[in-house]
Coordinates of C-alpha atoms and ligand atoms in Angstrom, one line a residue:
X1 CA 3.8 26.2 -8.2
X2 CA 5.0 23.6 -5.6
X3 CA 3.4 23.2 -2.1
X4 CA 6.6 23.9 -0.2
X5 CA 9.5 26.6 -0.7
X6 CA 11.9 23.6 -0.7
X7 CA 10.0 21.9 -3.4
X8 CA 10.5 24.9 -5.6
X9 CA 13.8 24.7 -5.0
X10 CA 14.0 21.2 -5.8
X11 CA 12.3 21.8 -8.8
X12 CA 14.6 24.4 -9.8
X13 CA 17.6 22.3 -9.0
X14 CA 16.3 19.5 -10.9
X15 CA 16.2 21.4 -13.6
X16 CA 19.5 22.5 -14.0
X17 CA 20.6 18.8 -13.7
X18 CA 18.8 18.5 -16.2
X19 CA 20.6 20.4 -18.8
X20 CA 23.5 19.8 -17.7
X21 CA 23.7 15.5 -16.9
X22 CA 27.2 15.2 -15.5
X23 CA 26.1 13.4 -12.3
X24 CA 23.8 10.6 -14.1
X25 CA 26.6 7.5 -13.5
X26 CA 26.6 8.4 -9.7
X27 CA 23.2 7.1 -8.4
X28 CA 19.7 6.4 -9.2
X29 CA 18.0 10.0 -8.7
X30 CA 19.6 11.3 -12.0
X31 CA 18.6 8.5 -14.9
X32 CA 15.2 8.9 -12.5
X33 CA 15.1 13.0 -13.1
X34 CA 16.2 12.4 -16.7
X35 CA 12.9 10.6 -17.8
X36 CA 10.8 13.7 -16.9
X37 CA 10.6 17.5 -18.2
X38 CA 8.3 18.5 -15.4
X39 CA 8.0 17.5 -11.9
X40 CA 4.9 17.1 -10.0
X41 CA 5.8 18.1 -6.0
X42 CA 4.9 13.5 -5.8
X43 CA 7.7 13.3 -8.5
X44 CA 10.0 15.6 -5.8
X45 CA 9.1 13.8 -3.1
X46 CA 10.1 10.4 -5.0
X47 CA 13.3 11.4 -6.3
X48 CA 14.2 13.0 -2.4
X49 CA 13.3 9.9 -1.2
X50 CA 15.3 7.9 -4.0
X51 CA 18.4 10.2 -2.8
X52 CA 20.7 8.5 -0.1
X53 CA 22.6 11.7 0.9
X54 CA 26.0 10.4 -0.4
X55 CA 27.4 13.8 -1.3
X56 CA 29.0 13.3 -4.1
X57 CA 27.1 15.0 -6.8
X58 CA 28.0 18.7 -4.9
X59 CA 31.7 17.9 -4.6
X60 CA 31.3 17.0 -8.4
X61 CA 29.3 20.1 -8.9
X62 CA 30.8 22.9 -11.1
X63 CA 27.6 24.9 -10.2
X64 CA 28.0 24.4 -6.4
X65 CA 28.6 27.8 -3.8
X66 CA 30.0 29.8 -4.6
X67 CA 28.9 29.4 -8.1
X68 CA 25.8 31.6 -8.0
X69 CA 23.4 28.6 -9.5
X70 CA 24.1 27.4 -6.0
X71 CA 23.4 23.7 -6.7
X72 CA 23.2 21.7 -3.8
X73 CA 21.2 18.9 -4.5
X74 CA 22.1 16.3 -1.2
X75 CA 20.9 19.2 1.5
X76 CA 17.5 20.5 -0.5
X77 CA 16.6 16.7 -1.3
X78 CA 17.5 15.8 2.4
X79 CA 15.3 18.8 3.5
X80 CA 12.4 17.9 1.0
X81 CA 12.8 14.3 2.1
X82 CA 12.5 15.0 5.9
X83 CA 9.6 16.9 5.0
X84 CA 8.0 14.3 2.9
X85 CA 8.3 12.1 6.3
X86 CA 6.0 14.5 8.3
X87 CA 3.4 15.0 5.1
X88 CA 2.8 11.0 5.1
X89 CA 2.6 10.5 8.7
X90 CA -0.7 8.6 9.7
X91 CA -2.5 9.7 11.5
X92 CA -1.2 13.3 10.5
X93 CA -2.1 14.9 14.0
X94 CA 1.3 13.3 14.6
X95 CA 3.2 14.8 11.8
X96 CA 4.2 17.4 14.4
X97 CA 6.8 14.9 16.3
X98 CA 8.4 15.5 13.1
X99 CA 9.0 19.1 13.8
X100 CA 11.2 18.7 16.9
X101 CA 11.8 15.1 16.9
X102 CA 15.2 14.2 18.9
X103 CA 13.5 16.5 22.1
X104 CA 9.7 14.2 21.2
X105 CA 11.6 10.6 20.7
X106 CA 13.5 11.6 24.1
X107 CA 10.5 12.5 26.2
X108 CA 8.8 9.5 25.0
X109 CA 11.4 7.4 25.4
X110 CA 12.4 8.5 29.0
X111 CA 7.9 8.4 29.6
X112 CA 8.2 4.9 28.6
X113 CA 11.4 3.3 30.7
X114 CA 9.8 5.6 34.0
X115 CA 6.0 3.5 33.7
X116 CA 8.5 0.1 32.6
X117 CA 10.2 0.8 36.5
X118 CA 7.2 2.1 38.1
X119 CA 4.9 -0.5 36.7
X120 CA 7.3 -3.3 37.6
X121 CA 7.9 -1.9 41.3
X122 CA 3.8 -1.2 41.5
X123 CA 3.1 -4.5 40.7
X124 CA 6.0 -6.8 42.3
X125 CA 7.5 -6.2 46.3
X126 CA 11.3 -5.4 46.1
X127 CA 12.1 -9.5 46.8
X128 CA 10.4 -9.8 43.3
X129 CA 11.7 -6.7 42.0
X130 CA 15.2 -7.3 43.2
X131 CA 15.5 -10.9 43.9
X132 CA 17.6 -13.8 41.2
X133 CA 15.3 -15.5 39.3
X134 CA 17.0 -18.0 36.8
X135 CA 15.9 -20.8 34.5
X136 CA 12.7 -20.9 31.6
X137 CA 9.9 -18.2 32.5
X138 CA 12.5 -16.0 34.8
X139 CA 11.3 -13.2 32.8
X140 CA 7.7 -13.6 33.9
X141 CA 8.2 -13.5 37.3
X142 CA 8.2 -9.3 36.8
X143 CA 5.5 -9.7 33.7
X144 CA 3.5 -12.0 32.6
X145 CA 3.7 -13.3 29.4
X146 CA 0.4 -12.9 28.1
X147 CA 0.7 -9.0 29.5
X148 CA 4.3 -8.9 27.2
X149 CA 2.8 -10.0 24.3
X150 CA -0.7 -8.2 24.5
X151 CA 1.5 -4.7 25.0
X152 CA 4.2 -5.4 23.2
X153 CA 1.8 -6.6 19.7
X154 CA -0.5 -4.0 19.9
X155 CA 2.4 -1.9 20.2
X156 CA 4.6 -3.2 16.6
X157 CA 0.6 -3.9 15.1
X158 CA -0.1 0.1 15.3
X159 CA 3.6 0.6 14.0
X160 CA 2.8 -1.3 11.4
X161 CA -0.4 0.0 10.2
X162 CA 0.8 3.5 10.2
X163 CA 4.1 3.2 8.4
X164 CA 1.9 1.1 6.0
X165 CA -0.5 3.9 5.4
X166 CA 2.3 6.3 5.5
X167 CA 3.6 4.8 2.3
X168 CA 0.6 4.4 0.9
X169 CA 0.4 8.0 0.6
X170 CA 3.6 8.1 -0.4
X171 CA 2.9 6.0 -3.3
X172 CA -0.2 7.9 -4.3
X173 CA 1.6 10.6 -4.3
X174 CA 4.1 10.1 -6.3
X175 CA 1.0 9.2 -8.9
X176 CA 1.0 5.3 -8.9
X177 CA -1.9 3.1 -8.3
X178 CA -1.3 0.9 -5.0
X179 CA -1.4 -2.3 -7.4
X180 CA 1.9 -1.2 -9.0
X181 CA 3.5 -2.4 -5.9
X182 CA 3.0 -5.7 -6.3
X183 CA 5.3 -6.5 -8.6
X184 CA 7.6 -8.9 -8.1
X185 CA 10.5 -8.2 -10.4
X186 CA 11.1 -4.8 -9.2
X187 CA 10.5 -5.8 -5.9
X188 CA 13.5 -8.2 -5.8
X189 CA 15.3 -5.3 -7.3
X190 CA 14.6 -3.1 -5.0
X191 CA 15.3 -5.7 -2.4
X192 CA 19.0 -6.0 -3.7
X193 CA 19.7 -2.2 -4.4
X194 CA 18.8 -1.4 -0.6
X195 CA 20.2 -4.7 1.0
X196 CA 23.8 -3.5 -1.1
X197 CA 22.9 -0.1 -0.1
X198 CA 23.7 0.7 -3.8
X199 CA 23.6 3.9 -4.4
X200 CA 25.2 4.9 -1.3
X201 CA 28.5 4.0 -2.6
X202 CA 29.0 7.6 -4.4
X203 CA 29.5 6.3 -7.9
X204 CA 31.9 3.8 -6.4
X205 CA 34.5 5.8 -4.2
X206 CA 32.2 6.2 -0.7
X207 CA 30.9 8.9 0.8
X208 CA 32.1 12.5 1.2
X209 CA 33.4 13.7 4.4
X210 CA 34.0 17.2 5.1
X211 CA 37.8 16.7 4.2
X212 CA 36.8 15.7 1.0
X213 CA 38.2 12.1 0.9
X214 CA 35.6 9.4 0.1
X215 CA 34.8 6.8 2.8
X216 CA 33.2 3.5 2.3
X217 CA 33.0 3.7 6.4
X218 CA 29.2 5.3 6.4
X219 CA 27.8 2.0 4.6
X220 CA 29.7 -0.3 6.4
X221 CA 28.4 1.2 9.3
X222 CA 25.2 1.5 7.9
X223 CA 25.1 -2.6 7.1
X224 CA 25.9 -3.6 10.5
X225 CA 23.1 -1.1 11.7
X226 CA 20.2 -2.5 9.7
X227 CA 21.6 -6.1 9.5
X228 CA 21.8 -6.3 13.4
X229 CA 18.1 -4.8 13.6
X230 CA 17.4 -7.9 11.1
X231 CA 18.9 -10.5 13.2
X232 CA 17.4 -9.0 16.3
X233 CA 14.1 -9.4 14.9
X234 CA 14.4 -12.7 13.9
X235 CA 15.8 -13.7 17.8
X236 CA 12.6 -12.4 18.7
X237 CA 10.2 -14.1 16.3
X238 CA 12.1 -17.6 16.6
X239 CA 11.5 -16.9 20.8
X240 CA 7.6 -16.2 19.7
X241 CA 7.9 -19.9 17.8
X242 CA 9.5 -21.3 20.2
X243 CA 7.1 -20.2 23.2
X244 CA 3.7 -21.0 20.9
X245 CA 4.8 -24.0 19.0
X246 CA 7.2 -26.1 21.6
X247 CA 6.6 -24.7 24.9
X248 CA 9.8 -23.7 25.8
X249 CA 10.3 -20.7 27.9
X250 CA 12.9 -17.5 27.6
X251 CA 15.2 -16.9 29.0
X252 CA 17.6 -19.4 27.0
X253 CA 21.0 -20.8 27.1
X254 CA 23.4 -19.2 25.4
X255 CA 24.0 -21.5 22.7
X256 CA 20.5 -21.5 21.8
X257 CA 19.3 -19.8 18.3
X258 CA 17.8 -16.6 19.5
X259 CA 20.4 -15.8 22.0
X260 CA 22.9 -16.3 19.3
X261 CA 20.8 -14.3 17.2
X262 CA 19.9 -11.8 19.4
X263 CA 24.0 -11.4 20.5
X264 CA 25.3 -11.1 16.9
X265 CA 22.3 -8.6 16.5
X266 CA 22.8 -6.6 19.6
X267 CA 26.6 -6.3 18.3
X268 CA 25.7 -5.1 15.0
X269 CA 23.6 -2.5 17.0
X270 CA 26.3 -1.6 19.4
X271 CA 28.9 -0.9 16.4
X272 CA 26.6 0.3 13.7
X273 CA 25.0 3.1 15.5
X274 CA 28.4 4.4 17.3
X275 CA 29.8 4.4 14.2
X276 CA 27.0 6.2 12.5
X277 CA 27.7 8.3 15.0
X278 CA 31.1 9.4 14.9
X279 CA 30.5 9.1 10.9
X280 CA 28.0 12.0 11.3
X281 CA 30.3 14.4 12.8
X282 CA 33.2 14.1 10.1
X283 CA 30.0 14.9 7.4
X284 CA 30.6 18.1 5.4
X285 CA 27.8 20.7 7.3
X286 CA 27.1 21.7 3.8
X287 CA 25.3 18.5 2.6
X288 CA 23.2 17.7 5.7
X289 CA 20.1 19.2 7.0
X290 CA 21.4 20.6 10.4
X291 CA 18.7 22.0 11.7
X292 CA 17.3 17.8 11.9
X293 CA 20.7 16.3 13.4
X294 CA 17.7 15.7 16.3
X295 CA 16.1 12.9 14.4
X296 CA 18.9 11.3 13.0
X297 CA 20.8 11.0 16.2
X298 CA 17.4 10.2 18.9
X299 CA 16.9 7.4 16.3
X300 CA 20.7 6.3 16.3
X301 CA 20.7 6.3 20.3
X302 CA 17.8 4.7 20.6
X303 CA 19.0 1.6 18.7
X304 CA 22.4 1.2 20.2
X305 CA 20.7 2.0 23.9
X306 CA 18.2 -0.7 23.2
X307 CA 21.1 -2.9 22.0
X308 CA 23.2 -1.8 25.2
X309 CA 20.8 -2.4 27.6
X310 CA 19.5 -6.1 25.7
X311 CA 23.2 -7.1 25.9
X312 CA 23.5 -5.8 29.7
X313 CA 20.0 -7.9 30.6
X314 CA 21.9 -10.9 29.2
X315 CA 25.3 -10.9 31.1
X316 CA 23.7 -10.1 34.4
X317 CA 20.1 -11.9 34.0
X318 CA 21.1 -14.2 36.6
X319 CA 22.0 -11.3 39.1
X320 CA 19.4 -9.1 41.1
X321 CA 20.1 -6.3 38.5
X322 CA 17.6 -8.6 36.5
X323 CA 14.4 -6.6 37.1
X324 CA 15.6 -3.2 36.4
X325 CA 17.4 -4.3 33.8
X326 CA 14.5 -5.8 32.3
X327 CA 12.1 -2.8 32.9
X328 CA 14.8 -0.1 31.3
X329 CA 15.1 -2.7 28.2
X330 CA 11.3 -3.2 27.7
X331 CA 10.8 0.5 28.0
X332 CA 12.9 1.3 25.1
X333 CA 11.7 -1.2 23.0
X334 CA 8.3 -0.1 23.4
X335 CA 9.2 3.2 23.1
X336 CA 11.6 2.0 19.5
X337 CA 7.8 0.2 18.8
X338 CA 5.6 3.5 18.7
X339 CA 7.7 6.1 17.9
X340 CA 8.9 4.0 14.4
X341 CA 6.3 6.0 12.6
X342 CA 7.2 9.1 13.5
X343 CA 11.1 9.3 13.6
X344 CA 14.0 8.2 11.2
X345 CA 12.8 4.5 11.1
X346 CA 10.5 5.9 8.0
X347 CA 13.5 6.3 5.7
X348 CA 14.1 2.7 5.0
X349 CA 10.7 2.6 3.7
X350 CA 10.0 5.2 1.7
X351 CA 13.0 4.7 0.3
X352 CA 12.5 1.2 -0.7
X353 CA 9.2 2.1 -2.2
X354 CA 11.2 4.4 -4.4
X355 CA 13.7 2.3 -5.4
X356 CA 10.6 -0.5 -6.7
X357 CA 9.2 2.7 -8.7
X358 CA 12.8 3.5 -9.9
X359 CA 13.3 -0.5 -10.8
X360 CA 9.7 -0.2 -12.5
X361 CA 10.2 2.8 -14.3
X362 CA 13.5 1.5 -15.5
X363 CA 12.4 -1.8 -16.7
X364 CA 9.5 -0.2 -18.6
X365 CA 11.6 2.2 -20.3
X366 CA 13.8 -0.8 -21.4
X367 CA 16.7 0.4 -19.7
X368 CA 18.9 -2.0 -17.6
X369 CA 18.2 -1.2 -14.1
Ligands
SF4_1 S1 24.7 18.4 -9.5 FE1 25.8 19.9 -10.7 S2 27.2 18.7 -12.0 FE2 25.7 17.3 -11.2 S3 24.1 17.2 -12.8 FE3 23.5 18.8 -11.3 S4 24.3 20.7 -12.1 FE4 25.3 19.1 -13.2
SF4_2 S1 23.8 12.9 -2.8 FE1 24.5 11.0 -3.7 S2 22.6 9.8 -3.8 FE2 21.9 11.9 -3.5 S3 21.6 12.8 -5.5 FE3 23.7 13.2 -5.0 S4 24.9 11.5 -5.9 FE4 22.8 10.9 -5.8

């Protein structure tokens, strides 16, 4: 007995693939089914997780609809996997922004950009508000720095703490004590297998579309997402360093290294996301979980509106379009900050815990990984 109807199907799905093994060249959730007999619903919930939704194994599926086994083992993992996300959340009252998450990520978004422009026009006049301010500390003029940093850390410290007790459920869960985390051979190789996005390469051709013909275009895209997000965060954190440990003030030339940063960032998250996008519409309705196209795409938007609106505060920071700019931007982040818990930011994570149990495992059974 399993806790959730999906999980039973799972289980049962798992079990077929287990008799039958045609799919275990195409990614790491078969040679990771294959060293069990029995699955635990923490064993489910790791192989879900250990799934990157490439499609492949149904097109490749001689027991697929209309068969009547009706294996279809990218939607119930991505069901059971989207359900995993709201039975880790900490604290779990919030598991429920889970259940309708793109309308929950958009309200709190929205919440967060209106107190951004009302705070900034409450505590400035309109000559402040509105007026050109240019060279180091322009920023400040609409918010101090210390207030920035006080909201803006507490903010990424509480996003921190919960996605890190999030996973540690996760990895208790899936029946592993916490110190089997720190190890640092599988944790390089987990490191590689999601930086290469691996196993979203369908056994090497791409990913399904609903025409059929594989497409390396979702992992591109994919890449230029989560590497843009990278170099974003390091703009920011070389900014921090520069602020604490020289003195010198944002906003920056153009040349300098977080504005270069921050630019080729903000254009990774301008083209990743839009393509994600448009990727997500060619997808084959029968592998996705339709019913949660809300949190894939409030997560999406959010990331290529925060990238928009960064990249808009930086062509027209020396214009009077400065303060509003600023406030819808700082919104958004904040609102990216706290709702990372809670929304499709969680994937990346438990998904790179499974792929260090799935390099563990591996290594201990001998295998290559
Ligand atoms: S998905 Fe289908 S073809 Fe692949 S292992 Fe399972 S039952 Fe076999
Ligand atoms: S959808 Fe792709 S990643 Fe997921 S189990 Fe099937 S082949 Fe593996």
């Amino acid at each position: 007995m399993h806790g959730t109807r999906i999980l039973e199907e799972a289980d049962r799905l798992m079990t077929v693939c287990n008799s039958c093994r045609y799919c275990e060249g195409l990614c790491a959730v078969f040679p990771a089914m294959e060293m069990r007999r029995s699955f635990s619903d923490g064993d489910l919930n790791y192989l879900a997780n250990l799934c990157h939704g490439c499609g492949a194994c149904y097109t490749d599926c001689q027991f697929s609809p209309p068969h009547e086994f009706n294996v279809n083992v990218p939607k119930t993992l991505a069901i059971a996997r989207a359900e995993s996300y709201a039975a880790y959340a900490w604290p779990h009252v919030f598991s429920g922004v889970f259940a309708r998450n793109g309308l929950a990520i958009s309200m709190i978004a929205a919440l967060s950009v209106a107190a951004f422009i009302f705070g900034f026009a409450a505590f400035n006049d309109r000559q402040v508000l509105f007026g050109i301010h240019t060279g180091p500390g322009a920023f400040y003029h609409l918010m101090p720095h210390n207030a920035m940093a006080a909201l803006f850390g507490a903010a990424l410290l509480y996003a921190i703490v919960a996605l890190i007790m999030g996973v540690r459920a996760f990895w208790r869960d899936i029946g592993k004590p916490i110190d089997m985390l720190a190890d640092p051979g599988s944790l390089w190789q987990a490191m590689k297998d999601a930086g290469q996005l691996r196993y979203l390469d369908g056994g090497g051709v791409g990913c399904v579309n609903e025409d059929e013909r594989p497409s390396d275009l979702r992992r591109i895209y994919h890449h230029l997402t989560f590497y843009g997000f990278l170099l974003c965060f390091a703009a920011t954190s070389v900014a921090t360093l520069y602020h604490y440990m020289i003195a010198r003030e944002a906003p920056y030339p153009w040349w300098d290294l977080p504005v270069v940063l921050g630019t080729l960032g903000g254009l990774g998250l301008l083209i990743g996301p839009a393509g994600l996008l448009a990727e997500r519409w060619k997808r084959d309705p029968a592998l996705v979980d339709q019913p949660r196209t809300g949190m894939d795409v409030a997560f999406i938007l959010m990331l290529f509106m925060t990238s928009l609106t960064g990249m808009a505060l930086l062509l027209w920071r020396d214009t009077p379009a400065m303060g509003p700019l600023l406030a819808l931007h700082l919104g958004l982040v904040f609102s990216l900050f706290i709702t990372m818990p809670y929304g499709k930011f969680v994937h990346g994570i438990y998904r790179y815990a499974a792929l260090v149990r799935y390099a563990k495992e591996r290594r201990q059974a001998g295998h290559t990984v």
